[in-house]
Each structure stands twice: as structure tokens, then as C-alpha cells.
Coordinates of C-alpha atoms in Angstrom, one line a residue:
Chain L
M1 CA 34.4 22.6 -15.6
T2 CA 36.3 25.9 -15.6
D3 CA 37.7 25.1 -12.1
S4 CA 39.4 21.9 -13.2
A5 CA 40.7 23.7 -16.3
T6 CA 42.5 26.5 -14.3
A7 CA 43.6 24.0 -11.7
E8 CA 45.4 21.8 -14.3
S9 CA 46.9 24.7 -16.2
H10 CA 48.4 25.8 -12.8
L11 CA 49.7 22.4 -12.0
D12 CA 51.3 21.6 -15.3
P13 CA 54.2 24.2 -15.5
A14 CA 55.1 23.4 -11.9
R15 CA 55.5 19.7 -12.8
V16 CA 57.6 20.6 -15.8
A17 CA 59.8 22.9 -13.7
A18 CA 60.3 20.2 -11.1
G19 CA 61.6 18.1 -13.9
S20 CA 59.6 14.9 -13.3
S21 CA 61.1 12.1 -15.3
P22 CA 59.7 12.0 -18.8
G23 CA 57.7 8.9 -19.6
R24 CA 56.5 8.4 -16.0
D25 CA 53.8 11.0 -16.3
R26 CA 52.3 11.3 -19.8
R27 CA 50.7 14.6 -19.1
S28 CA 53.8 16.5 -18.2
R29 CA 55.3 16.0 -21.6
R30 CA 52.2 17.3 -23.4
P31 CA 51.1 20.8 -22.8
V32 CA 47.5 21.0 -21.7
P33 CA 45.5 21.5 -24.9
K34 CA 43.9 24.9 -24.8
V35 CA 41.6 24.4 -27.8
P36 CA 39.0 22.2 -26.1
F37 CA 38.6 24.7 -23.3
L38 CA 38.4 27.5 -25.8
L39 CA 35.7 25.6 -27.7
L40 CA 33.9 24.9 -24.4
A41 CA 34.0 28.5 -23.3
P42 CA 31.1 29.9 -25.3
A43 CA 28.8 27.1 -24.1
V44 CA 29.8 27.5 -20.5
V45 CA 29.4 31.3 -20.7
M46 CA 26.0 30.9 -22.2
L47 CA 24.9 28.4 -19.6
A48 CA 26.2 30.6 -16.8
V49 CA 24.4 33.7 -18.2
F50 CA 21.1 32.1 -19.0
I51 CA 20.8 29.4 -16.4
G52 CA 23.3 30.4 -13.7
W53 CA 22.3 34.0 -13.4
P54 CA 18.6 33.5 -12.9
L55 CA 19.3 30.8 -10.3
V56 CA 21.6 33.2 -8.4
Q57 CA 18.9 35.9 -8.6
L58 CA 16.4 33.4 -7.3
V59 CA 18.5 32.4 -4.3
I60 CA 19.2 36.1 -3.5
M61 CA 15.5 36.9 -3.8
S62 CA 14.5 34.1 -1.5
F63 CA 16.5 35.8 1.3
Q64 CA 14.8 39.2 0.7
K65 CA 11.5 40.8 1.4
F66 CA 10.6 41.1 -2.2
G67 CA 6.9 42.1 -2.8
R68 CA 4.9 44.4 -5.0
A69 CA 6.8 47.6 -3.8
Q70 CA 10.1 46.1 -4.7
I71 CA 8.9 45.3 -8.2
F72 CA 8.2 49.0 -8.7
G73 CA 11.7 50.0 -7.6
A74 CA 11.9 50.1 -3.8
S75 CA 15.1 48.5 -2.7
P76 CA 14.6 45.0 -1.2
E77 CA 15.4 44.4 2.4
F78 CA 17.4 41.3 3.5
I79 CA 15.4 39.2 6.0
G80 CA 17.7 36.2 6.2
L81 CA 15.7 33.0 6.6
G82 CA 12.4 34.8 7.1
N83 CA 10.9 33.6 3.9
Y84 CA 11.9 30.0 4.5
L85 CA 10.5 30.1 8.0
D86 CA 7.2 31.5 6.7
V87 CA 7.0 28.9 4.0
L88 CA 8.0 25.9 6.1
T89 CA 5.6 26.8 8.9
D90 CA 2.8 27.3 6.4
P91 CA 0.5 24.2 6.5
Q92 CA -0.6 25.0 3.0
F93 CA 2.9 24.5 1.7
W94 CA 3.0 21.0 3.1
T95 CA -0.4 20.1 1.7
V96 CA 0.7 21.3 -1.7
L97 CA 4.0 19.4 -1.5
G98 CA 2.3 16.2 -0.4
R99 CA -0.2 16.5 -3.2
S100 CA 2.6 17.1 -5.7
V101 CA 4.6 14.1 -4.5
A102 CA 1.5 11.9 -4.6
L103 CA 0.6 13.0 -8.2
C104 CA 4.3 12.6 -9.2
L105 CA 4.4 9.0 -7.8
V106 CA 1.3 8.0 -9.6
C107 CA 2.3 9.6 -12.9
V108 CA 5.9 8.3 -12.8
T109 CA 4.9 4.8 -12.0
A110 CA 2.2 4.7 -14.7
T111 CA 4.5 6.3 -17.3
M112 CA 7.4 4.0 -16.6
V113 CA 5.4 0.8 -16.5
L114 CA 3.4 1.7 -19.6
G115 CA 6.5 3.0 -21.4
V116 CA 8.5 -0.2 -20.8
L117 CA 5.5 -2.5 -21.7
I118 CA 4.8 -0.6 -24.9
A119 CA 8.5 -0.6 -25.9
V120 CA 8.8 -4.3 -25.4
M121 CA 5.6 -4.8 -27.4
M122 CA 7.0 -2.5 -30.1
K123 CA 10.1 -4.7 -30.3
N124 CA 7.9 -7.7 -31.1
L125 CA 5.6 -6.1 -33.6
G126 CA 5.7 -6.5 -37.4
R127 CA 7.1 -3.6 -39.4
T128 CA 3.9 -1.9 -40.5
M129 CA 2.4 -2.0 -37.0
R130 CA 5.6 -0.7 -35.5
M131 CA 5.6 2.1 -37.9
A132 CA 2.0 3.0 -37.2
L133 CA 2.7 2.9 -33.5
S134 CA 5.7 5.1 -33.8
I135 CA 3.7 7.7 -35.7
A136 CA 0.9 7.6 -33.2
L137 CA 3.2 8.0 -30.3
L138 CA 5.1 10.8 -32.1
L139 CA 1.8 12.7 -32.7
A140 CA 1.0 12.5 -29.0
W141 CA 4.5 13.5 -28.0
A142 CA 4.5 16.4 -30.4
M143 CA 1.3 17.9 -29.0
P144 CA 2.1 20.9 -26.7
A145 CA 1.1 20.3 -23.1
L146 CA -1.3 23.3 -23.1
T147 CA -3.1 22.2 -26.3
A148 CA -3.3 18.6 -25.1
T149 CA -4.8 19.7 -21.8
I150 CA -7.5 21.8 -23.6
V151 CA -8.4 18.9 -25.9
W152 CA -8.6 16.5 -23.0
G153 CA -10.7 19.2 -21.3
W154 CA -13.2 18.9 -24.1
I155 CA -13.2 15.1 -23.8
F156 CA -14.0 15.4 -20.1
D157 CA -16.3 18.4 -20.6
T158 CA -19.2 18.7 -18.2
Q159 CA -21.9 19.2 -20.8
Y160 CA -20.5 18.2 -24.2
G161 CA -17.8 15.8 -23.2
L162 CA -17.3 12.4 -24.8
V163 CA -16.7 10.6 -21.5
N164 CA -20.0 11.7 -20.0
F165 CA -21.8 10.8 -23.2
F166 CA -20.4 7.3 -23.3
L167 CA -20.8 6.7 -19.6
T168 CA -24.5 7.7 -19.9
K169 CA -24.9 5.3 -22.8
V170 CA -23.1 2.4 -21.2
T171 CA -24.2 2.5 -17.6
G172 CA -27.7 3.8 -18.3
D173 CA -27.4 6.4 -15.6
D174 CA -27.4 10.1 -16.5
W175 CA -23.9 11.4 -16.4
T176 CA -24.7 14.6 -18.3
G177 CA -23.5 17.6 -16.3
H178 CA -21.1 15.5 -14.2
S179 CA -18.1 17.7 -13.5
W180 CA -14.8 15.8 -13.5
L181 CA -12.8 18.7 -12.4
I182 CA -14.7 20.0 -9.4
D183 CA -13.8 17.1 -7.1
P184 CA -10.0 17.2 -6.4
V185 CA -9.6 13.4 -6.6
S186 CA -11.1 13.1 -10.1
F187 CA -9.4 16.3 -11.0
F188 CA -6.1 14.7 -10.3
A189 CA -7.2 11.5 -12.1
V190 CA -7.8 13.5 -15.2
A191 CA -4.5 15.4 -14.7
A192 CA -2.6 12.1 -14.3
I193 CA -4.1 10.7 -17.5
I194 CA -3.0 13.9 -19.4
I195 CA 0.5 13.9 -17.9
T196 CA 1.0 10.2 -18.5
W197 CA -0.4 10.4 -22.0
G198 CA 2.1 13.1 -22.8
A199 CA 5.1 11.4 -21.1
V200 CA 4.8 7.8 -22.3
P201 CA 6.0 8.3 -25.9
F202 CA 9.4 9.7 -24.7
V203 CA 9.9 6.7 -22.4
V204 CA 8.8 4.3 -25.2
F205 CA 11.2 5.7 -27.7
S206 CA 14.2 5.7 -25.3
V207 CA 13.5 2.2 -24.0
Y208 CA 12.9 0.9 -27.5
A209 CA 16.2 2.4 -28.6
A210 CA 17.9 0.7 -25.7
L211 CA 16.2 -2.6 -26.4
T212 CA 17.6 -2.7 -29.9
Q213 CA 21.0 -2.6 -28.3
V214 CA 20.5 -5.7 -26.3
S215 CA 22.7 -8.4 -27.7
E216 CA 20.8 -11.0 -29.7
E217 CA 23.5 -13.6 -29.3
V218 CA 23.2 -13.5 -25.5
L219 CA 19.4 -13.8 -25.7
E220 CA 19.7 -16.7 -28.1
A221 CA 22.2 -18.5 -25.8
A222 CA 19.9 -17.9 -22.9
S223 CA 16.9 -19.4 -24.7
L224 CA 19.0 -22.4 -25.7
D225 CA 19.8 -22.8 -22.1
G226 CA 16.1 -22.9 -21.4
A227 CA 15.4 -19.5 -20.1
G228 CA 11.8 -18.4 -20.7
G229 CA 10.7 -15.0 -21.9
L230 CA 10.2 -13.6 -18.4
R231 CA 13.6 -14.8 -17.1
R232 CA 15.4 -13.6 -20.2
F233 CA 13.8 -10.2 -19.5
R234 CA 14.7 -10.3 -15.8
Y235 CA 18.3 -11.4 -16.2
I236 CA 19.5 -10.1 -19.5
V237 CA 17.3 -7.3 -20.9
F238 CA 16.6 -5.5 -17.6
P239 CA 20.2 -5.2 -16.5
S240 CA 21.2 -3.7 -19.8
L241 CA 18.3 -1.4 -19.7
R242 CA 19.0 -0.2 -16.1
P243 CA 21.1 2.8 -16.8
I244 CA 18.6 4.3 -19.3
L245 CA 15.8 3.4 -17.0
V246 CA 17.4 5.3 -14.1
V247 CA 18.0 8.4 -16.3
L248 CA 14.4 8.2 -17.5
L249 CA 13.1 7.8 -13.9
I250 CA 15.0 10.9 -12.7
L251 CA 13.8 12.9 -15.7
Q252 CA 10.2 11.8 -15.2
I253 CA 10.3 12.6 -11.5
I254 CA 11.7 16.0 -12.1
W255 CA 9.2 16.8 -14.9
D256 CA 6.2 15.5 -13.0
L257 CA 7.1 17.1 -9.7
R258 CA 7.3 20.6 -11.2
V259 CA 4.4 20.1 -13.7
F260 CA 2.8 23.4 -14.5
A261 CA 0.9 23.8 -17.8
Q262 CA -1.4 20.8 -17.4
I263 CA -2.5 21.7 -13.9
Y264 CA -2.8 25.4 -14.5
A265 CA -4.9 24.9 -17.7
L266 CA -7.2 22.3 -16.0
Q267 CA -7.8 24.7 -13.2
T268 CA -8.7 27.4 -15.7
I269 CA -11.1 25.0 -17.3
G270 CA -12.9 24.2 -14.1
G271 CA -11.0 23.1 -11.0
V272 CA -10.9 24.7 -7.6
R273 CA -7.5 26.3 -7.5
A274 CA -7.0 26.2 -3.7
E275 CA -7.7 22.5 -3.6
T276 CA -5.7 21.4 -6.6
N277 CA -2.5 23.4 -6.5
T278 CA 0.7 21.5 -7.1
I279 CA 4.0 22.9 -6.3
G280 CA 4.7 24.4 -9.7
V281 CA 1.4 26.2 -9.8
Y282 CA 1.7 27.2 -6.1
I283 CA 5.0 28.9 -6.8
Y284 CA 3.4 30.8 -9.6
S285 CA 0.4 31.8 -7.6
V286 CA 2.4 32.9 -4.6
S287 CA 5.0 34.9 -6.5
M288 CA 2.9 36.3 -9.4
A289 CA -0.7 36.4 -8.3
S290 CA 0.0 37.4 -4.7
G291 CA 3.1 39.3 -5.7
D292 CA 5.3 37.9 -2.9
L293 CA 8.4 37.1 -5.0
G294 CA 10.4 36.5 -1.8
S295 CA 8.3 33.6 -0.5
G296 CA 7.8 32.3 -4.1
G297 CA 11.6 32.3 -4.4
A298 CA 12.0 30.4 -1.2
I299 CA 9.5 27.7 -2.3
A300 CA 11.3 27.4 -5.6
V301 CA 14.7 27.0 -3.9
I302 CA 13.2 24.3 -1.7
L303 CA 11.9 22.5 -4.8
V304 CA 15.2 22.8 -6.5
V305 CA 16.9 21.3 -3.5
I306 CA 14.4 18.4 -3.4
L307 CA 15.0 17.7 -7.1
L308 CA 18.7 17.8 -6.6
L309 CA 18.5 15.4 -3.7
I310 CA 16.4 12.9 -5.7
S311 CA 18.8 13.1 -8.6
A312 CA 21.8 12.7 -6.4
Y313 CA 20.4 9.7 -4.7
Y314 CA 19.6 7.9 -7.9
V315 CA 22.9 8.8 -9.6
R316 CA 24.7 7.4 -6.5
T317 CA 22.7 4.2 -6.5
M318 CA 23.4 3.8 -10.2
L319 CA 27.1 4.4 -9.7
T320 CA 27.4 1.9 -6.8
Q321 CA 25.4 -0.7 -8.9
E322 CA 27.8 -0.3 -11.8
D323 CA 30.8 -0.8 -9.5
S324 CA 29.6 -4.0 -7.9
Chain J
M1 CA 1.3 -27.0 -36.4
N2 CA 0.1 -26.4 -32.9
S3 CA 3.0 -24.1 -32.1
R4 CA 2.5 -22.1 -35.3
A5 CA -1.2 -21.6 -34.5
R6 CA -0.2 -20.5 -31.0
R7 CA 2.4 -18.1 -32.4
S8 CA -0.1 -16.6 -34.9
S9 CA -2.7 -16.1 -32.2
R10 CA 0.0 -14.4 -30.1
R11 CA 0.8 -12.1 -32.9
A12 CA -2.9 -11.3 -33.4
L13 CA -3.1 -10.5 -29.7
L14 CA 0.0 -8.3 -29.9
N15 CA -1.5 -6.4 -32.9
V16 CA -4.7 -5.8 -31.1
A17 CA -2.8 -4.4 -28.1
A18 CA -0.8 -2.2 -30.4
L19 CA -3.9 -1.0 -32.1
F20 CA -5.4 -0.1 -28.7
V21 CA -2.3 1.9 -27.8
I22 CA -2.4 3.6 -31.2
V23 CA -6.0 4.6 -30.7
C24 CA -5.4 5.9 -27.1
S25 CA -2.4 7.8 -28.3
V26 CA -3.9 9.4 -31.4
F27 CA -7.4 10.0 -30.2
P28 CA -6.9 13.4 -28.6
V29 CA -5.0 14.6 -31.7
Y30 CA -7.8 13.3 -33.8
W31 CA -10.4 14.9 -31.6
M32 CA -8.7 18.2 -31.9
L33 CA -8.8 18.0 -35.7
N34 CA -12.5 16.8 -35.6
T35 CA -13.5 19.7 -33.3
S36 CA -11.6 22.2 -35.4
L37 CA -13.7 21.2 -38.4
L38 CA -17.1 21.4 -36.8
P39 CA -19.2 24.5 -36.3
A40 CA -19.9 25.6 -32.8
S41 CA -23.6 24.6 -32.9
V42 CA -22.6 21.0 -33.6
I43 CA -19.9 20.9 -31.0
K44 CA -22.4 21.9 -28.4
S45 CA -25.1 19.5 -29.5
S46 CA -26.1 16.8 -27.0
T47 CA -24.8 13.9 -29.0
P48 CA -21.1 14.2 -29.9
H49 CA -20.1 13.9 -33.5
L50 CA -17.3 11.3 -33.8
W51 CA -16.4 12.2 -37.3
P52 CA -16.6 15.6 -39.0
D53 CA -19.9 14.9 -40.9
Q54 CA -20.8 18.5 -41.0
A55 CA -17.3 19.6 -41.8
T56 CA -16.6 23.2 -42.5
L57 CA -13.4 25.2 -42.8
R58 CA -15.1 28.2 -41.3
N59 CA -13.1 28.0 -38.1
Y60 CA -9.8 28.0 -40.0
R61 CA -11.0 30.9 -42.2
S62 CA -11.9 32.9 -39.1
A63 CA -8.6 32.0 -37.5
I64 CA -6.6 33.1 -40.5
S65 CA -8.5 36.3 -40.9
D66 CA -8.1 37.1 -37.2
E67 CA -5.6 40.0 -36.7
A68 CA -4.5 38.8 -33.3
F69 CA -3.6 35.3 -34.7
I70 CA -1.6 36.8 -37.5
A71 CA 0.3 39.0 -35.1
A72 CA 1.0 36.1 -32.8
L73 CA 2.2 34.0 -35.7
R74 CA 4.5 36.8 -36.9
N75 CA 6.0 37.0 -33.5

């Protein structure tokens, strides 16, 4: 943003001096307005200080040997790519990464499918029902991730949990004392339920907002031409939803890949940490619990790069789709 | 007539589905409230209490009179 600003202000006087014919280039007649950039400056400075600076620190730290001694004041030593080599050759990192990606895929798919389905349903509901549904979703959305995880932890509790109680009642087998969190697979099933439960409302509201923008006239014309509900959705509704779906998809992938609170709290309730770490929790445990900020930084930078690549890929596909 | 019947049955189905989503979405919030109103002995009984039939505000009273909670809130 600032780059283009300085570039243009450098360019402009030169053009005026060269005496480019007036009228051919609109910009040369008008001086570059300074006010917008002045108004932008505070925000850019704030972003640079509060987001840029920690990121720079993180990258620097990822190239240093930064352990407990350095936290207490010893000057860090540059070791180049040492941290990255350590991390990338560590099989545990790859297990954790694979686990995170798998969890992310499941959660994102479930969230997007459920979100779109519920949004479409919301569009077709009566007013009262729609109101009730919005309030219900809003309540779920407003619940902080940590609180939600603890409450879900009660529901799946080993001894006093509702799920075990009802399973015992329905199946007749004794489920009391069954731990849902000790086995990694069911641990992640519970985690996926919590994450999806918390993420669906946002998708529903966004998609519902987009659905209300779909032109009624076009839909009516299509139904007069004999297009059924599914074909109308496929050829009219879906294309106009696509931009918002892409954005939602990217956001969900980013949020679910770096998920922290839910996993960490569930582990505290009763999971085996080593078998259920995802990348967000792994960064925390490497850098805080083991005090190796250098390696933690390296993992974090790798995660940022992965997230950037995913975003870049989808933004590019979106742009090419819009061009064609 | 037939199409109207079909439409109303579709509406009913839609409402049932919406109700299901509402219940799924609200239940944990409700469960949090329910648990917050029950004394510990009831929470840890072998049969769960689906509504706060032995409701007490004792948990809230103890939370409000807790120094650490007040300090956290002030922060």
C-alpha cells in the first residue's frame, strides 16, 4: 500500500514536467490526493506494529538458537536453517501435520456442507422459525471456544456424561465409564463435532446473506423454463454464491488448520497429548512447554507458509474463474 | 389440492429439520445453564438431570463472592 503511494507521488511530477498533453492522461492533471493516504496511514502503522513486527520477530527467531537461556537474557546465536532442518527431519512433525490436515479436511467439509444446507433451509422457512433458528445459531456462535469445549466435555464425560447415559439406555450395553477422549480416533471425532458446531453458524449467516442477493427474477424465469429446484441451485444460485463460498472455504481452512483452544482444552479434560497434538497445540508445546522458541518459530513459519499457499491457490482459481 | 397437501407436508418436514438444527445448536448452551444451576451432588449423580429440577443459585452466589472472579472481571 505504502509502496504504490510513494511510487505514484514520484511518478506524477515527472509526468507534469514532461508536459504530457492534457486530457490524454487524466491523472497528470489532478495532483495525487494526499488525504486518503494520510487517512490510511494510522491503520497501516497500527497493522505494521501489531501484526508486522511480531511476524518479523517470529521469522528472525526461527533462524536462531532460542531456548530457555535466551529467554533469560543470553544473546541468541544465528544457526541459519538449523531449526528448519531439525523440524523437517522430525517424524513427529509430519505426524502432527498429517493429523492436522486430516482433522481440517473433515471439519471444513462438514462445516461447509452443513452451513450451505442450513442456509438454504433458512431461506425457505417461515418467519418465526427463521427467527428462532437465527437466535439458536447466534447463541452457538457467541459461545467462546473454550467454554464450548468444557461444556461438550461434560456432555461426553466418562462418568456423568449424557452421551454415555443415553447410549447405555438405548443399546442396553453398559457405556458408563467409557472414555471418549482416551482413544485418538474418538478424541478427534469429539473435537470435530465441537469445531464444526462452533463454525457452522458463521457459514450459515454468510451464505444466507448471499442467498438473499440472488435475483428472484432470474430464478422465476428459470422455473418458467422448466428448471427444477436442483438445477436452479446448480446453475443460478451456486454460481452467484461462489465468491463468498471461496472466501468462507479459505477462512475455514485457515481457522481449522491452526485450531488451538478446542484441542488444548480437550487434552486437559482427558486426552493423551502426544497422540492428539495438532499443529497449533504442537507449536505451543514445543515453544512454551519445552522452551525451544527457535524450533517453535520454525514450525510456525512453516504453518504460515502453508496457509499462504492455500489462500494464494484459491484466490488464483477464483480470479481465473471470474475472468473466463 | 394434491399439490397443496404436498407443499404443506414439505413445509412440515422443513420445520422439523429446522427444529432439529435449533436443538443441536442450542443444546450445549442450555446444558451449560442447566449445569450451572445444579448443585455438585446432582451433577455427579448416576442419572443426568435434563432440567434444573433442583435448581439453586448457590453456584452463582459462590462465583460472585469469589475474590478471584471479581478480580478477573475487573481486569
